[in-house]
JSON list of C-alpha atoms in Angstrom, two decimals:
[
{"chain": "A", "resi": 32, "resn": "MET", "atom": "CA", "xyz": [-8.97, -0.67, -36.84]},
{"chain": "A", "resi": 33, "resn": "GLY", "atom": "CA", "xyz": [-7.14, -3.79, -37.60]},
{"chain": "A", "resi": 34, "resn": "ALA", "atom": "CA", "xyz": [-4.87, -5.80, -35.36]},
{"chain": "A", "resi": 35, "resn": "THR", "atom": "CA", "xyz": [-1.83, -3.89, -36.60]},
{"chain": "A", "resi": 36, "resn": "GLY", "atom": "CA", "xyz": [-3.34, -0.39, -36.17]},
{"chain": "A", "resi": 37, "resn": "SER", "atom": "CA", "xyz": [-4.81, -1.16, -32.48]},
{"chain": "A", "resi": 38, "resn": "ALA", "atom": "CA", "xyz": [-4.75, 2.13, -30.18]},
{"chain": "A", "resi": 39, "resn": "ARG", "atom": "CA", "xyz": [-4.96, -0.11, -27.06]},
{"chain": "A", "resi": 40, "resn": "PRO", "atom": "CA", "xyz": [-2.10, 0.19, -24.58]},
{"chain": "A", "resi": 41, "resn": "PRO", "atom": "CA", "xyz": [-0.16, -2.77, -23.84]},
{"chain": "A", "resi": 42, "resn": "GLU", "atom": "CA", "xyz": [-1.27, -4.85, -21.12]},
{"chain": "A", "resi": 43, "resn": "LEU", "atom": "CA", "xyz": [0.76, -4.59, -17.74]},
{"chain": "A", "resi": 44, "resn": "GLY", "atom": "CA", "xyz": [1.82, -7.82, -16.13]},
{"chain": "A", "resi": 45, "resn": "ALA", "atom": "CA", "xyz": [2.16, -8.35, -12.50]},
{"chain": "A", "resi": 46, "resn": "THR", "atom": "CA", "xyz": [5.02, -8.53, -10.13]},
{"chain": "A", "resi": 47, "resn": "ARG", "atom": "CA", "xyz": [5.46, -9.35, -6.52]},
{"chain": "A", "resi": 48, "resn": "LEU", "atom": "CA", "xyz": [7.33, -6.88, -4.43]},
{"chain": "A", "resi": 49, "resn": "ALA", "atom": "CA", "xyz": [10.51, -8.38, -3.22]},
{"chain": "A", "resi": 50, "resn": "VAL", "atom": "CA", "xyz": [11.53, -8.07, 0.43]},
{"chain": "A", "resi": 51, "resn": "PRO", "atom": "CA", "xyz": [15.03, -7.35, 0.85]},
{"chain": "A", "resi": 52, "resn": "VAL", "atom": "CA", "xyz": [17.15, -10.21, 2.55]},
{"chain": "A", "resi": 53, "resn": "GLY", "atom": "CA", "xyz": [17.40, -10.14, 6.08]},
{"chain": "A", "resi": 54, "resn": "LEU", "atom": "CA", "xyz": [13.88, -8.67, 6.87]},
{"chain": "A", "resi": 55, "resn": "HIS", "atom": "CA", "xyz": [11.37, -11.01, 8.49]},
{"chain": "A", "resi": 56, "resn": "THR", "atom": "CA", "xyz": [8.27, -11.54, 7.00]},
{"chain": "A", "resi": 57, "resn": "GLY", "atom": "CA", "xyz": [6.42, -13.88, 9.33]},
{"chain": "A", "resi": 58, "resn": "LEU", "atom": "CA", "xyz": [3.05, -12.24, 9.22]},
{"chain": "A", "resi": 59, "resn": "GLY", "atom": "CA", "xyz": [2.96, -12.52, 5.45]},
{"chain": "A", "resi": 60, "resn": "CYS", "atom": "CA", "xyz": [3.07, -9.49, 3.07]},
{"chain": "A", "resi": 61, "resn": "ASP", "atom": "CA", "xyz": [0.54, -7.38, 1.55]},
{"chain": "A", "resi": 62, "resn": "ALA", "atom": "CA", "xyz": [0.86, -3.90, -0.11]},
{"chain": "A", "resi": 63, "resn": "VAL", "atom": "CA", "xyz": [-1.11, -0.44, -0.01]},
{"chain": "A", "resi": 64, "resn": "GLY", "atom": "CA", "xyz": [-0.37, 1.66, -3.01]},
{"chain": "A", "resi": 65, "resn": "VAL", "atom": "CA", "xyz": [-1.13, 5.26, -3.70]},
{"chain": "A", "resi": 66, "resn": "PRO", "atom": "CA", "xyz": [-0.85, 7.51, -6.55]},
{"chain": "A", "resi": 67, "resn": "ALA", "atom": "CA", "xyz": [2.78, 9.06, -6.79]},
{"chain": "A", "resi": 68, "resn": "ARG", "atom": "CA", "xyz": [1.40, 12.71, -5.88]},
{"chain": "A", "resi": 69, "resn": "PHE", "atom": "CA", "xyz": [0.91, 11.36, -2.18]},
{"chain": "A", "resi": 70, "resn": "GLY", "atom": "CA", "xyz": [3.95, 9.42, -1.84]},
{"chain": "A", "resi": 71, "resn": "PHE", "atom": "CA", "xyz": [6.25, 12.15, -0.26]},
{"chain": "A", "resi": 72, "resn": "LYS", "atom": "CA", "xyz": [3.49, 13.45, 1.85]},
{"chain": "A", "resi": 73, "resn": "ILE", "atom": "CA", "xyz": [2.95, 9.97, 3.53]},
{"chain": "A", "resi": 74, "resn": "LEU", "atom": "CA", "xyz": [6.52, 9.02, 3.76]},
{"chain": "A", "resi": 75, "resn": "SER", "atom": "CA", "xyz": [7.30, 12.17, 5.58]},
{"chain": "A", "resi": 76, "resn": "ARG", "atom": "CA", "xyz": [4.41, 11.89, 8.00]},
{"chain": "A", "resi": 77, "resn": "LEU", "atom": "CA", "xyz": [4.57, 8.10, 9.09]},
{"chain": "A", "resi": 78, "resn": "PRO", "atom": "CA", "xyz": [6.06, 7.54, 12.38]},
{"chain": "A", "resi": 79, "resn": "ALA", "atom": "CA", "xyz": [7.48, 4.26, 11.22]},
{"chain": "A", "resi": 80, "resn": "LYS", "atom": "CA", "xyz": [8.23, 3.24, 7.88]},
{"chain": "A", "resi": 81, "resn": "GLY", "atom": "CA", "xyz": [8.85, -0.47, 6.35]},
{"chain": "A", "resi": 82, "resn": "CYS", "atom": "CA", "xyz": [9.67, -1.13, 3.10]},
{"chain": "A", "resi": 83, "resn": "VAL", "atom": "CA", "xyz": [8.48, 1.62, 0.39]},
{"chain": "A", "resi": 84, "resn": "TYR", "atom": "CA", "xyz": [8.43, 1.02, -3.51]},
{"chain": "A", "resi": 85, "resn": "ALA", "atom": "CA", "xyz": [8.03, 3.45, -6.28]},
{"chain": "A", "resi": 86, "resn": "ASP", "atom": "CA", "xyz": [7.59, 3.89, -10.10]},
{"chain": "A", "resi": 87, "resn": "SER", "atom": "CA", "xyz": [6.76, 6.95, -11.87]},
{"chain": "A", "resi": 88, "resn": "ASP", "atom": "CA", "xyz": [2.94, 6.30, -11.09]},
{"chain": "A", "resi": 89, "resn": "TRP", "atom": "CA", "xyz": [2.48, 4.63, -7.98]},
{"chain": "A", "resi": 90, "resn": "TRP", "atom": "CA", "xyz": [4.08, 4.21, -4.28]},
{"chain": "A", "resi": 91, "resn": "TRP", "atom": "CA", "xyz": [3.45, 1.00, -2.13]},
{"chain": "A", "resi": 92, "resn": "TRP", "atom": "CA", "xyz": [3.99, 0.21, 1.21]},
{"chain": "A", "resi": 93, "resn": "LEU", "atom": "CA", "xyz": [4.52, -3.41, 2.75]},
{"chain": "A", "resi": 94, "resn": "VAL", "atom": "CA", "xyz": [1.92, -4.26, 5.47]},
{"chain": "A", "resi": 95, "resn": "PRO", "atom": "CA", "xyz": [1.26, -7.22, 7.38]},
{"chain": "A", "resi": 96, "resn": "ALA", "atom": "CA", "xyz": [-1.07, -9.80, 5.33]},
{"chain": "A", "resi": 97, "resn": "GLY", "atom": "CA", "xyz": [-4.73, -9.05, 6.23]},
{"chain": "A", "resi": 98, "resn": "SER", "atom": "CA", "xyz": [-4.49, -5.43, 6.79]},
{"chain": "A", "resi": 99, "resn": "ASP", "atom": "CA", "xyz": [-7.70, -4.86, 4.90]},
{"chain": "A", "resi": 100, "resn": "GLN", "atom": "CA", "xyz": [-9.59, -7.03, 7.25]},
{"chain": "A", "resi": 101, "resn": "ASP", "atom": "CA", "xyz": [-12.55, -5.04, 8.40]},
{"chain": "A", "resi": 102, "resn": "VAL", "atom": "CA", "xyz": [-11.02, -1.82, 6.82]},
{"chain": "A", "resi": 103, "resn": "THR", "atom": "CA", "xyz": [-12.11, -0.26, 3.81]},
{"chain": "A", "resi": 104, "resn": "TRP", "atom": "CA", "xyz": [-8.98, 1.66, 2.04]},
{"chain": "A", "resi": 105, "resn": "PRO", "atom": "CA", "xyz": [-10.30, 4.79, 0.34]},
{"chain": "A", "resi": 106, "resn": "LEU", "atom": "CA", "xyz": [-9.81, 5.33, -3.31]},
{"chain": "A", "resi": 107, "resn": "PRO", "atom": "CA", "xyz": [-7.56, 6.11, -4.91]},
{"chain": "A", "resi": 108, "resn": "ALA", "atom": "CA", "xyz": [-5.44, 3.88, -2.72]},
{"chain": "A", "resi": 109, "resn": "CYS", "atom": "CA", "xyz": [-5.08, 0.30, -4.02]},
{"chain": "A", "resi": 110, "resn": "TYR", "atom": "CA", "xyz": [-4.78, -2.81, -1.64]},
{"chain": "A", "resi": 111, "resn": "ALA", "atom": "CA", "xyz": [-2.67, -5.63, -3.19]},
{"chain": "A", "resi": 112, "resn": "ARG", "atom": "CA", "xyz": [-2.82, -9.22, -1.39]},
{"chain": "A", "resi": 113, "resn": "GLY", "atom": "CA", "xyz": [0.04, -10.89, -1.59]},
{"chain": "A", "resi": 114, "resn": "ALA", "atom": "CA", "xyz": [2.09, -7.86, -2.47]},
{"chain": "A", "resi": 115, "resn": "GLU", "atom": "CA", "xyz": [1.42, -8.43, -6.04]},
{"chain": "A", "resi": 116, "resn": "ILE", "atom": "CA", "xyz": [1.08, -5.15, -8.21]},
{"chain": "A", "resi": 117, "resn": "PRO", "atom": "CA", "xyz": [1.17, -4.19, -11.49]},
{"chain": "A", "resi": 118, "resn": "ASP", "atom": "CA", "xyz": [4.43, -4.39, -13.06]},
{"chain": "A", "resi": 119, "resn": "ARG", "atom": "CA", "xyz": [5.58, -0.91, -13.61]},
{"chain": "A", "resi": 120, "resn": "ARG", "atom": "CA", "xyz": [9.09, -2.05, -12.59]},
{"chain": "A", "resi": 121, "resn": "PRO", "atom": "CA", "xyz": [8.81, -0.54, -8.89]},
{"chain": "A", "resi": 122, "resn": "ARG", "atom": "CA", "xyz": [12.31, 0.11, -7.03]},
{"chain": "A", "resi": 123, "resn": "LEU", "atom": "CA", "xyz": [12.80, 0.14, -3.31]},
{"chain": "A", "resi": 124, "resn": "ILE", "atom": "CA", "xyz": [12.99, 3.77, -2.18]},
{"chain": "A", "resi": 125, "resn": "HIS", "atom": "CA", "xyz": [13.05, 3.13, 1.50]},
{"chain": "A", "resi": 126, "resn": "HIS", "atom": "CA", "xyz": [14.62, 0.44, 3.33]},
{"chain": "A", "resi": 127, "resn": "PRO", "atom": "CA", "xyz": [13.43, 0.19, 7.12]},
{"chain": "A", "resi": 128, "resn": "ASP", "atom": "CA", "xyz": [16.16, 0.34, 9.91]},
{"chain": "A", "resi": 129, "resn": "GLY", "atom": "CA", "xyz": [15.36, -2.52, 11.57]},
{"chain": "A", "resi": 130, "resn": "THR", "atom": "CA", "xyz": [14.22, -6.21, 10.64]},
{"chain": "A", "resi": 131, "resn": "SER", "atom": "CA", "xyz": [10.58, -5.63, 9.91]},
{"chain": "A", "resi": 132, "resn": "PRO", "atom": "CA", "xyz": [9.62, -4.86, 6.31]},
{"chain": "A", "resi": 133, "resn": "TYR", "atom": "CA", "xyz": [6.27, -3.53, 7.42]},
{"chain": "A", "resi": 134, "resn": "THR", "atom": "CA", "xyz": [4.82, -0.10, 7.80]},
{"chain": "A", "resi": 135, "resn": "PRO", "atom": "CA", "xyz": [2.02, -0.22, 10.63]},
{"chain": "A", "resi": 136, "resn": "PRO", "atom": "CA", "xyz": [-1.18, -0.27, 8.68]},
{"chain": "A", "resi": 137, "resn": "ILE", "atom": "CA", "xyz": [-3.19, 1.82, 11.04]},
{"chain": "A", "resi": 138, "resn": "PRO", "atom": "CA", "xyz": [-1.36, 5.06, 10.96]},
{"chain": "A", "resi": 139, "resn": "LEU", "atom": "CA", "xyz": [-0.92, 4.45, 7.18]},
{"chain": "A", "resi": 140, "resn": "TYR", "atom": "CA", "xyz": [-4.70, 3.90, 6.81]},
{"chain": "A", "resi": 141, "resn": "LEU", "atom": "CA", "xyz": [-5.58, 7.12, 8.75]},
{"chain": "A", "resi": 142, "resn": "LEU", "atom": "CA", "xyz": [-3.05, 9.27, 6.86]},
{"chain": "A", "resi": 143, "resn": "VAL", "atom": "CA", "xyz": [-4.51, 7.82, 3.57]},
{"chain": "A", "resi": 144, "resn": "CYS", "atom": "CA", "xyz": [-7.88, 8.82, 4.78]},
{"chain": "A", "resi": 145, "resn": "GLN", "atom": "CA", "xyz": [-6.84, 12.35, 5.90]},
{"chain": "A", "resi": 146, "resn": "LEU", "atom": "CA", "xyz": [-4.97, 13.04, 2.52]},
{"chain": "A", "resi": 147, "resn": "THR", "atom": "CA", "xyz": [-7.87, 11.77, 0.36]},
{"chain": "A", "resi": 148, "resn": "GLY", "atom": "CA", "xyz": [-10.57, 13.56, 2.58]},
{"chain": "A", "resi": 149, "resn": "ILE", "atom": "CA", "xyz": [-12.37, 10.27, 3.29]},
{"chain": "A", "resi": 150, "resn": "ALA", "atom": "CA", "xyz": [-13.49, 9.63, 6.76]},
{"chain": "A", "resi": 151, "resn": "PRO", "atom": "CA", "xyz": [-12.08, 6.27, 8.51]},
{"chain": "A", "resi": 152, "resn": "SER", "atom": "CA", "xyz": [-14.41, 3.47, 8.35]},
{"chain": "A", "resi": 153, "resn": "TRP", "atom": "CA", "xyz": [-13.97, 0.09, 9.75]},
{"chain": "A", "resi": 154, "resn": "ALA", "atom": "CA", "xyz": [-16.29, -2.60, 10.79]},
{"chain": "A", "resi": 155, "resn": "GLY", "atom": "CA", "xyz": [-16.47, -3.49, 14.53]},
{"chain": "A", "resi": 156, "resn": "PRO", "atom": "CA", "xyz": [-17.74, -6.41, 16.23]},
{"chain": "A", "resi": 157, "resn": "PRO", "atom": "CA", "xyz": [-21.54, -6.27, 17.03]},
{"chain": "A", "resi": 158, "resn": "VAL", "atom": "CA", "xyz": [-22.33, -4.55, 20.38]},
{"chain": "A", "resi": 159, "resn": "SER", "atom": "CA", "xyz": [-25.39, -5.74, 22.50]},
{"chain": "A", "resi": 160, "resn": "SER", "atom": "CA", "xyz": [-26.57, -4.45, 25.88]},
{"chain": "A", "resi": 161, "resn": "ALA", "atom": "CA", "xyz": [-26.15, -6.83, 28.93]},
{"chain": "A", "resi": 162, "resn": "ARG", "atom": "CA", "xyz": [-29.44, -7.43, 30.73]}
]
């Protein structure tokens, strides 16, 4: 096909999730995204929730920067450094009660693993025996 008859979908730009005014981001911000089909299940089961954003296809949770260190987030989850995600016009659907925008990453990670059927896996420091 020629350039005028291209069947390629338009490229998505990127956007950085905007943290609401008054919330403290001293730990930096990354985001964890999951397909929308998991969104309500995760939101309803988390004991603590930070800012949550959604569009028609994905839900995103703000987590402290570096929440992917020594952790492999299971597919289909997506980890976004700097909370920079594909621009599908996400909107804030959950505002935390306190001043922290973060969802605690370990409970979020364990829940994502449970819902995707993937065993949690993270690297630990090497262990040696004392002699």
